[in-house]
Coordinates of C-alpha atoms in Angstrom, one line a residue:
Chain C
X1 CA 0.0 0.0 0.0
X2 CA 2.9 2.5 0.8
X3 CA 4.7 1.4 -2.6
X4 CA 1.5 2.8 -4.2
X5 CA 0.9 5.8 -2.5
X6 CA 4.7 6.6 -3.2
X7 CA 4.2 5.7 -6.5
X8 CA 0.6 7.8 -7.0
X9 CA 3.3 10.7 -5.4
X10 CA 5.7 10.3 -7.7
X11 CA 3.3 10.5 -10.7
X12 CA 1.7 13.4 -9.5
X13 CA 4.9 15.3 -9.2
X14 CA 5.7 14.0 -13.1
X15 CA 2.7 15.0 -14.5
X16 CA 3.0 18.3 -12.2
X17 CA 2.1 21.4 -14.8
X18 CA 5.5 22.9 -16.0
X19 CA 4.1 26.1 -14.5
X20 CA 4.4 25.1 -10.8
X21 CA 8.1 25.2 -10.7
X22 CA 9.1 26.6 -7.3
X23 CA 10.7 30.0 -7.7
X24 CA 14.4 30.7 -7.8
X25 CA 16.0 31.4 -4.4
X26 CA 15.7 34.3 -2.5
X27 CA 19.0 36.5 -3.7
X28 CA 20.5 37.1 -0.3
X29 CA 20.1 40.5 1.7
X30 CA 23.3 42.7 1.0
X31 CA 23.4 41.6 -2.5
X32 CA 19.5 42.9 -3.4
X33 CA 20.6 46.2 -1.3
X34 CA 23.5 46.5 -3.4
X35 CA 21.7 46.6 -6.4
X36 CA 18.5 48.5 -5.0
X37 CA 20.8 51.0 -4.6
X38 CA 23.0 50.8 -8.1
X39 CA 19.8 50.4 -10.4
X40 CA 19.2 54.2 -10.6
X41 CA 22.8 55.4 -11.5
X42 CA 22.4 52.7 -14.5
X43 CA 21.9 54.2 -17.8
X44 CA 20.8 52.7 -21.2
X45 CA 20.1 53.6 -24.6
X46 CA 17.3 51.9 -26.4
X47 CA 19.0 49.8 -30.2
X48 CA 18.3 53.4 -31.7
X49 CA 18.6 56.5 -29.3
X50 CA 19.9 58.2 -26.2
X51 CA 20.9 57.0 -23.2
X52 CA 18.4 57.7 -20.3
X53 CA 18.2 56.3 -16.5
X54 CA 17.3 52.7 -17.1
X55 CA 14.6 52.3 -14.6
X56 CA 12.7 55.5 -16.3
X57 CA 12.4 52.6 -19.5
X58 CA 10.6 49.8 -17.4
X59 CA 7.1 49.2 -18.1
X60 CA 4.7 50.3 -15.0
X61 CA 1.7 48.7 -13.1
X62 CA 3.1 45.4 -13.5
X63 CA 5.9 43.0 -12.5
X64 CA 9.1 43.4 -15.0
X65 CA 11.7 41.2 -15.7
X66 CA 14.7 42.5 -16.5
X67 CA 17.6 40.3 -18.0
X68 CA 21.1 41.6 -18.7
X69 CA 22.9 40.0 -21.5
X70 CA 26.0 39.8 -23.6
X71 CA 27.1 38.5 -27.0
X72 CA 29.8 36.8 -25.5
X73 CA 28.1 34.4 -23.6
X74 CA 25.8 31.5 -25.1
X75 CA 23.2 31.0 -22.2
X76 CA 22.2 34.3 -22.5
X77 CA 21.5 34.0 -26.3
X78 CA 19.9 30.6 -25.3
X79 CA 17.6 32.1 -23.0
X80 CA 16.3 34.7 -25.7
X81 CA 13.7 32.6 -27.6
X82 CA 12.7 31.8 -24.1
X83 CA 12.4 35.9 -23.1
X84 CA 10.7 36.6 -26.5
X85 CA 7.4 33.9 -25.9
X86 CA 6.9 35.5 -22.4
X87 CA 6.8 38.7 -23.8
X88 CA 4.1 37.4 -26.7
X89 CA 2.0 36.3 -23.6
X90 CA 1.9 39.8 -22.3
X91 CA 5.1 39.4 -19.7
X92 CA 6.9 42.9 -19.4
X93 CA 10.5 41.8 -20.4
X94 CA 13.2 44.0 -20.7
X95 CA 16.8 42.9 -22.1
X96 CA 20.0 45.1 -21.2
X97 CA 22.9 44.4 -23.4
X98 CA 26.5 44.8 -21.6
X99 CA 27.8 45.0 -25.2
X100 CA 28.1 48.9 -24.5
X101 CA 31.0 48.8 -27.1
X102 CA 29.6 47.1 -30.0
X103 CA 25.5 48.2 -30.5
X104 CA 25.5 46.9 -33.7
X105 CA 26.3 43.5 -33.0
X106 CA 23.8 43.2 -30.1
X107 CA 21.3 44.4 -32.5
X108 CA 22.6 41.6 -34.8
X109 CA 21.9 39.2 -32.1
X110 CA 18.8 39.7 -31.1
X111 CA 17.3 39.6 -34.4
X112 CA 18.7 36.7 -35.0
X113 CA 17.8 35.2 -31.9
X114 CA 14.1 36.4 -32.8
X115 CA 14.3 38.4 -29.8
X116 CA 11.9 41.7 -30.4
X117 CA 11.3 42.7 -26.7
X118 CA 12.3 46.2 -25.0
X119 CA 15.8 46.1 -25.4
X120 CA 18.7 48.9 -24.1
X121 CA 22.4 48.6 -24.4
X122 CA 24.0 50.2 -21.1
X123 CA 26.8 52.5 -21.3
X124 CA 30.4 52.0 -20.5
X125 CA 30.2 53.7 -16.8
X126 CA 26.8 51.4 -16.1
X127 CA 28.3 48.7 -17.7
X128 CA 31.7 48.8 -15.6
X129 CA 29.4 49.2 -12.2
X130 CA 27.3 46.4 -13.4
X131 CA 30.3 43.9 -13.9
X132 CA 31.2 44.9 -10.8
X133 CA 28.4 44.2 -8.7
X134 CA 27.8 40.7 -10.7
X135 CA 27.9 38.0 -8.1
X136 CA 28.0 35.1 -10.4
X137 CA 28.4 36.9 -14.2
X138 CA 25.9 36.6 -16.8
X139 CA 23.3 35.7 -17.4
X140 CA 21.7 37.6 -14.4
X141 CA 17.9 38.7 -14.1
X142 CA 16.5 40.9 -12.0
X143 CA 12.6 40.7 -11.3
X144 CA 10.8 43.8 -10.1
X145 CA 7.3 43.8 -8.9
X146 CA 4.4 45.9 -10.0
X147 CA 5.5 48.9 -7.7
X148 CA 8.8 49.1 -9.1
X149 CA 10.4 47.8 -6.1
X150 CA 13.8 45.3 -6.7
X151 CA 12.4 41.4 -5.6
X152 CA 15.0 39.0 -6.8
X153 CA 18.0 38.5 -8.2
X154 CA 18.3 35.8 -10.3
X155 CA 22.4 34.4 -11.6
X156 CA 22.6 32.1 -14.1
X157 CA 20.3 30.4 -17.3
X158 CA 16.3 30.4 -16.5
X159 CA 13.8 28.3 -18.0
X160 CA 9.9 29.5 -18.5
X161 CA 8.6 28.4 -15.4
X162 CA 11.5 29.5 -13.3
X163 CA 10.6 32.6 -14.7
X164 CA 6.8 32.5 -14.2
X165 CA 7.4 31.4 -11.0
X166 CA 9.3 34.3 -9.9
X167 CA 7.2 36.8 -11.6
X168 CA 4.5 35.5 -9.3
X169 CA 6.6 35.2 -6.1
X170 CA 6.8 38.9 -6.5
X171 CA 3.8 40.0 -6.6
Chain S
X1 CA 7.4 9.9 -71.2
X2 CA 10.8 10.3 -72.7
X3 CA 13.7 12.8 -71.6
X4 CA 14.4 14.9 -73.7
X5 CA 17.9 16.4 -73.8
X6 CA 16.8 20.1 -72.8
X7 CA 14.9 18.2 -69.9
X8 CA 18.3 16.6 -68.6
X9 CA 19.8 19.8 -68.3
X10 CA 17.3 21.1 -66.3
X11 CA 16.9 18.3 -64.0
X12 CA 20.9 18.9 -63.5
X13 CA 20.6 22.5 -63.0
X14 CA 18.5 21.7 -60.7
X15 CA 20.4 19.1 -58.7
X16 CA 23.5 21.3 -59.0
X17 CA 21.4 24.4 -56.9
X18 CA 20.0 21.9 -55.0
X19 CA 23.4 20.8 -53.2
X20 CA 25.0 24.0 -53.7
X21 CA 21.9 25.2 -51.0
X22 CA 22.5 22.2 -49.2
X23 CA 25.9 23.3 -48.8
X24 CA 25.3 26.8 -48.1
X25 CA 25.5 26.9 -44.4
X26 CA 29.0 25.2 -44.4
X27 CA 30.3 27.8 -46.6
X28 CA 29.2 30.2 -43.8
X29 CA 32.0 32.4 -43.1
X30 CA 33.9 31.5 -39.7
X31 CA 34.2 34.2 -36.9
X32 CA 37.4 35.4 -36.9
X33 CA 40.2 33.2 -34.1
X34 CA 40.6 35.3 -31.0
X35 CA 44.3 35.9 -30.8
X36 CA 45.2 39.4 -29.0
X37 CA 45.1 43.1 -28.9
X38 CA 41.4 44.6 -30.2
X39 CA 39.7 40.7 -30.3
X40 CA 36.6 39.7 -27.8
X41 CA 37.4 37.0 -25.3
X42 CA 34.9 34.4 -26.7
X43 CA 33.1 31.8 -24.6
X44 CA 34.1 28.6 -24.2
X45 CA 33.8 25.8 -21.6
X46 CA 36.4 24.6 -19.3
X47 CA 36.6 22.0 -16.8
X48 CA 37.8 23.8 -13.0
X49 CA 40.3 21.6 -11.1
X50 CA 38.9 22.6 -8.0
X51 CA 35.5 20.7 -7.9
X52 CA 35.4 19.2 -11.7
X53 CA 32.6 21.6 -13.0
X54 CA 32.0 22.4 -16.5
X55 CA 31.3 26.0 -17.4
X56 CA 32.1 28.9 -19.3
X57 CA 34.3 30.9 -17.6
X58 CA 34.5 34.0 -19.9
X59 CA 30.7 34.3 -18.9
X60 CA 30.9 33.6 -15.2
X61 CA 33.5 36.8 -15.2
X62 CA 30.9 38.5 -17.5
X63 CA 31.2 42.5 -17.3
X64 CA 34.5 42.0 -15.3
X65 CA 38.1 43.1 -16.0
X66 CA 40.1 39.5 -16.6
X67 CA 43.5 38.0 -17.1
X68 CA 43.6 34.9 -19.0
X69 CA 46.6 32.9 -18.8
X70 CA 47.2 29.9 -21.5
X71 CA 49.4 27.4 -19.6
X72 CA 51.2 24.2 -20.8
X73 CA 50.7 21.5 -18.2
X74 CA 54.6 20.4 -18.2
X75 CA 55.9 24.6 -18.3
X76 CA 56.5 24.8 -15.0
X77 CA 58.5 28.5 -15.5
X78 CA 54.9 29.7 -15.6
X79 CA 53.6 29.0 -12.4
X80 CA 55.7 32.3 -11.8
X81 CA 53.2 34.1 -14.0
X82 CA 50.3 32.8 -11.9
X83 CA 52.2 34.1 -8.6
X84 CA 52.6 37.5 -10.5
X85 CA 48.8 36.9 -11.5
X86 CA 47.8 36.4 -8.1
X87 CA 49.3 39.9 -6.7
X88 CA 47.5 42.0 -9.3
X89 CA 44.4 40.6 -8.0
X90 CA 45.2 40.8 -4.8
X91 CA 46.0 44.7 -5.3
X92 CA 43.1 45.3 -7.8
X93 CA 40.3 43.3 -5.8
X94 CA 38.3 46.6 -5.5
X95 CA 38.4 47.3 -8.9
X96 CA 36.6 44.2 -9.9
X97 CA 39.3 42.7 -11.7
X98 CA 39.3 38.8 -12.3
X99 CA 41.8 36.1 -13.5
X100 CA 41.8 32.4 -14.3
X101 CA 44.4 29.8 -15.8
X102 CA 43.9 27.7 -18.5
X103 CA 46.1 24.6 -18.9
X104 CA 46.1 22.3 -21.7
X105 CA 49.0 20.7 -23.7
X106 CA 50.6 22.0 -27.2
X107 CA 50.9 20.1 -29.6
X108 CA 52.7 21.2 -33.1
X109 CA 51.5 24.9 -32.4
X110 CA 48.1 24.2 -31.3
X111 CA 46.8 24.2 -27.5
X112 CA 45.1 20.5 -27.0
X113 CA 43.4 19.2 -24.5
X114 CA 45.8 16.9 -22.2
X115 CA 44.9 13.3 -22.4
X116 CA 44.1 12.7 -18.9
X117 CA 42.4 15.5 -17.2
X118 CA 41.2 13.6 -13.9
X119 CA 45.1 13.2 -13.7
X120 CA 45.8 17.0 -14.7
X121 CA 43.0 18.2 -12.3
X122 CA 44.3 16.0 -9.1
X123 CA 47.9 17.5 -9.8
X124 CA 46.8 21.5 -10.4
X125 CA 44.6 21.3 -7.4
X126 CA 48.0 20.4 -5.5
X127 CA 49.8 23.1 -7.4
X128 CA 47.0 26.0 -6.9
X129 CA 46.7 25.2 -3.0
X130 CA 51.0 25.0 -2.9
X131 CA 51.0 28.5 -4.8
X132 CA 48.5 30.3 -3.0
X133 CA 46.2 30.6 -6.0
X134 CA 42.9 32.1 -5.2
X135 CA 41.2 32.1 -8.8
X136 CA 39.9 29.3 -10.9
X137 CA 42.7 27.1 -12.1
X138 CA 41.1 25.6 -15.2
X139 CA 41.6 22.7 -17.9
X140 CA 40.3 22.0 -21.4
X141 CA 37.4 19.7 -21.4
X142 CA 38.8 16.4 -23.3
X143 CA 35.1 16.2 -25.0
X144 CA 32.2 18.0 -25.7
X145 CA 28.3 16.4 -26.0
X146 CA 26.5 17.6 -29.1
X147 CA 24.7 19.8 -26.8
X148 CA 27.7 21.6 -25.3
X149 CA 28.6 21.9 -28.6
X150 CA 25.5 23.8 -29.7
X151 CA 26.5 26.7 -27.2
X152 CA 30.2 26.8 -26.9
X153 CA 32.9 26.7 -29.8
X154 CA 35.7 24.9 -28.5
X155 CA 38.6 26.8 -27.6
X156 CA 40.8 25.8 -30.4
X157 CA 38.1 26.9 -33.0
X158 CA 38.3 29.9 -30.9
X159 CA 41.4 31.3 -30.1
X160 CA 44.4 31.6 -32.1
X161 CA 46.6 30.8 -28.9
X162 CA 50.2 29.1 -30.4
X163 CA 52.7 29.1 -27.0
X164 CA 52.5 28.9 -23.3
X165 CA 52.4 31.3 -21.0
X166 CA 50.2 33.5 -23.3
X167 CA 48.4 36.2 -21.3
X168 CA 45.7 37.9 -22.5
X169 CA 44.0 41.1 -19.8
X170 CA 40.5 42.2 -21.3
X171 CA 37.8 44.2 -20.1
X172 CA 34.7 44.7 -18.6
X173 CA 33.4 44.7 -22.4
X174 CA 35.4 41.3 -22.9
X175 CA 37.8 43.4 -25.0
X176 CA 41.6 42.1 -25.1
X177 CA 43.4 45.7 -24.3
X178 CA 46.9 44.0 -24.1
X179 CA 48.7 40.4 -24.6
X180 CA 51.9 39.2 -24.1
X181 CA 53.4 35.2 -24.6
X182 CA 55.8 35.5 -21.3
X183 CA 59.5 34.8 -21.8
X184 CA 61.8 34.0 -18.7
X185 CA 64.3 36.5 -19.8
X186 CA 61.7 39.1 -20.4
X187 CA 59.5 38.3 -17.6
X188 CA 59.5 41.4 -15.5
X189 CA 59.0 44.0 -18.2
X190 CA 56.2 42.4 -19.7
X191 CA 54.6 41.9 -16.0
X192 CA 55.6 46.1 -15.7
X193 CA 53.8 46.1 -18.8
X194 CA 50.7 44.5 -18.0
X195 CA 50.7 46.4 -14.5
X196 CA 50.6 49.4 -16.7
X197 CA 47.5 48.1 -18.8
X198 CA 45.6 47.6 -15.6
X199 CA 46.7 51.5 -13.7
X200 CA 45.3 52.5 -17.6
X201 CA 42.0 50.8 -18.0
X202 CA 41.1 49.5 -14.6

């Protein structure tokens, strides 16, 4: 009788909806300070334009996710494809390329990696305090609820429900 | 229904563009080998000694200031570089800057991956802990799965890296700003040079 119950368990958890993932660790204290307090010296300039305060170009009234990127580093072009079907289903997604030198080839990439969300490229100052502040380097995604308010930190390649689930732990 | 002759030529014509657009994607033009001054530190994976893991370390440092030193398993002249290495960390630490050793094996020219890298890790662990090293001590994975393949070039594709003790400082936009192969007799002034690179851009 236990056998089965374990086994009933065990196919529940299987057939569990992709959805239900549990959400990414809580980043730890002094590291989300750190960065509640660095995200409005960060500037960014949209593929075509001036630079202006990065949190000014976050979507309001709802929770954003906001991934920071480099075409250096495959699991950030992996995650793109990812970034681009939550942003069909209505998810504010924001990508902020760390490519502050090379604009063109970001654009490059994120056409070709069908990415067509909200996109910025920080400058070199935001960049340099961004690689600084980096605890485990890229990809890193930061989740913000729908005040505005820093929630998570996130290092290292997400999947969909990873990221659904910490949209909805921060709201 | 008879072929006609004007019929034959089509149907070639046709199998000629068929496999030259077969063949179109390995024509594709290769990205250009990594191999100093002005190039991007590409991504590619490495096995660390330290606890076996696989992983790009060009991304883990991502928007960071780093060293890369190319070492030969059996050049033992350049654990002096890694001591040197591990100083301008030390005295940089605030400035973000990063480092990590690479060891492999050349063969003809060309940086391999050594034969036995269970062997190679067990021994560099020793040699990291004996020198003091606090950065990743790193090794060329041996073999790649199709998958690992997908995302990473390997780092001979990559690089254009032909002798040991090849240092390469880039930064935090992955940008080599200065590189140097280290020679024993030369040693110092190319350290005072790379010093200089970091007082310049860090």
């Amino acid at each position: 009788m236990r056998v089965r119950v374990l086994s009933l368990l065990v196919l529940i958890g299987a057939c569990k909806a992709p959805e239900d993932a549990p959400p990414p660790p809580q980043a730890p204290a002094p590291i989300l300070a750190q960065w509640k307090a660095l995200f409005p010296s960060l500037k960014g300039a949209p593929m075509a334009g001036a630079p202006a305060p990065l949190l000014s170009a976050l979507p309001k009234n709802k929770p954003v996710v906001v991934n920071f990127w480099a075409s250096y580093c495959p699991p950030c072009l992996a995650e793109m494809p990812m970034f681009q079907k939550l942003h069909e289903s209505g998810h504010a997604i924001v990508g902020v390329s760390m490519d502050a030198e090379d604009k063109k080839l970001a654009a490059k990439l994120l056409a070709s990696n069908g990415a067509r969300y909200p996109n910025l490229v920080l400058d070199q100052a935001s960049m340099k305090a961004v690689g600084l502040a980096l605890p485990e380097g890229l990809p890193f995604t930061a989740i913000f609820d729908g005040r505005g308010a820093l929630k998570n930190l996130i290092s290292g390649k997400l999947t969909q429900p990873e990221v659904l689930a910490a949209l909805r732990a921060a709201q | 229904m008879k072929s006609t002759p004007s019929k034959g030529i089509n149907s070639l014509a046709f199998c000629a563009l068929a496999l030259a657009l077969s063949a179109a994607p390995a024509c594709k033009k290769a990205e250009a080998k990594t191999k100093g001054v002005g190039d991007n530190l590409r991504a590619f994976l490495i096995k660390n000694c330290a606890d076996g893991k696989r992983y790009c370390q060009v991304c883990a440092y991502g928007g960071k200031p780093t060293i890369m030193a190319v070492v030969d398993l059996e050049d033992k002249g350049a654990e002096k570089d890694l001591v040197q290495i591990q100083k301008m960390l030390d005295a940089n630490k605030d400035k973000g800057l990063t480092a990590f050793a690479l060891y492999g094996t050349f063969k003809n020219g060309m940086f391999s991956p050594v034969k036995d890298d269970d062997a190679a890790a067990k021994k560099l662990k020793s040699t990291t802990e004996r020198l003091g090293l606090s950065y990743p001590v790193t090794l060329l994975p041996t073999k790649y799965s199709e998958k690992e393949l997908k995302s990473y070039t390997p780092f001979v594709d990559a690089y254009e890296v032909k002798k040991s003790r090849t240092l390469m400082l880039a930064d935090a936009g992955n940008k080599v700003l200065w590189s140097a192969t280290i020679a024993d007799g030369s040693a110092e002034t190319q350290y005072k040079n790379l010093e200089t690179a970091l007082k310049k851009n860090l």
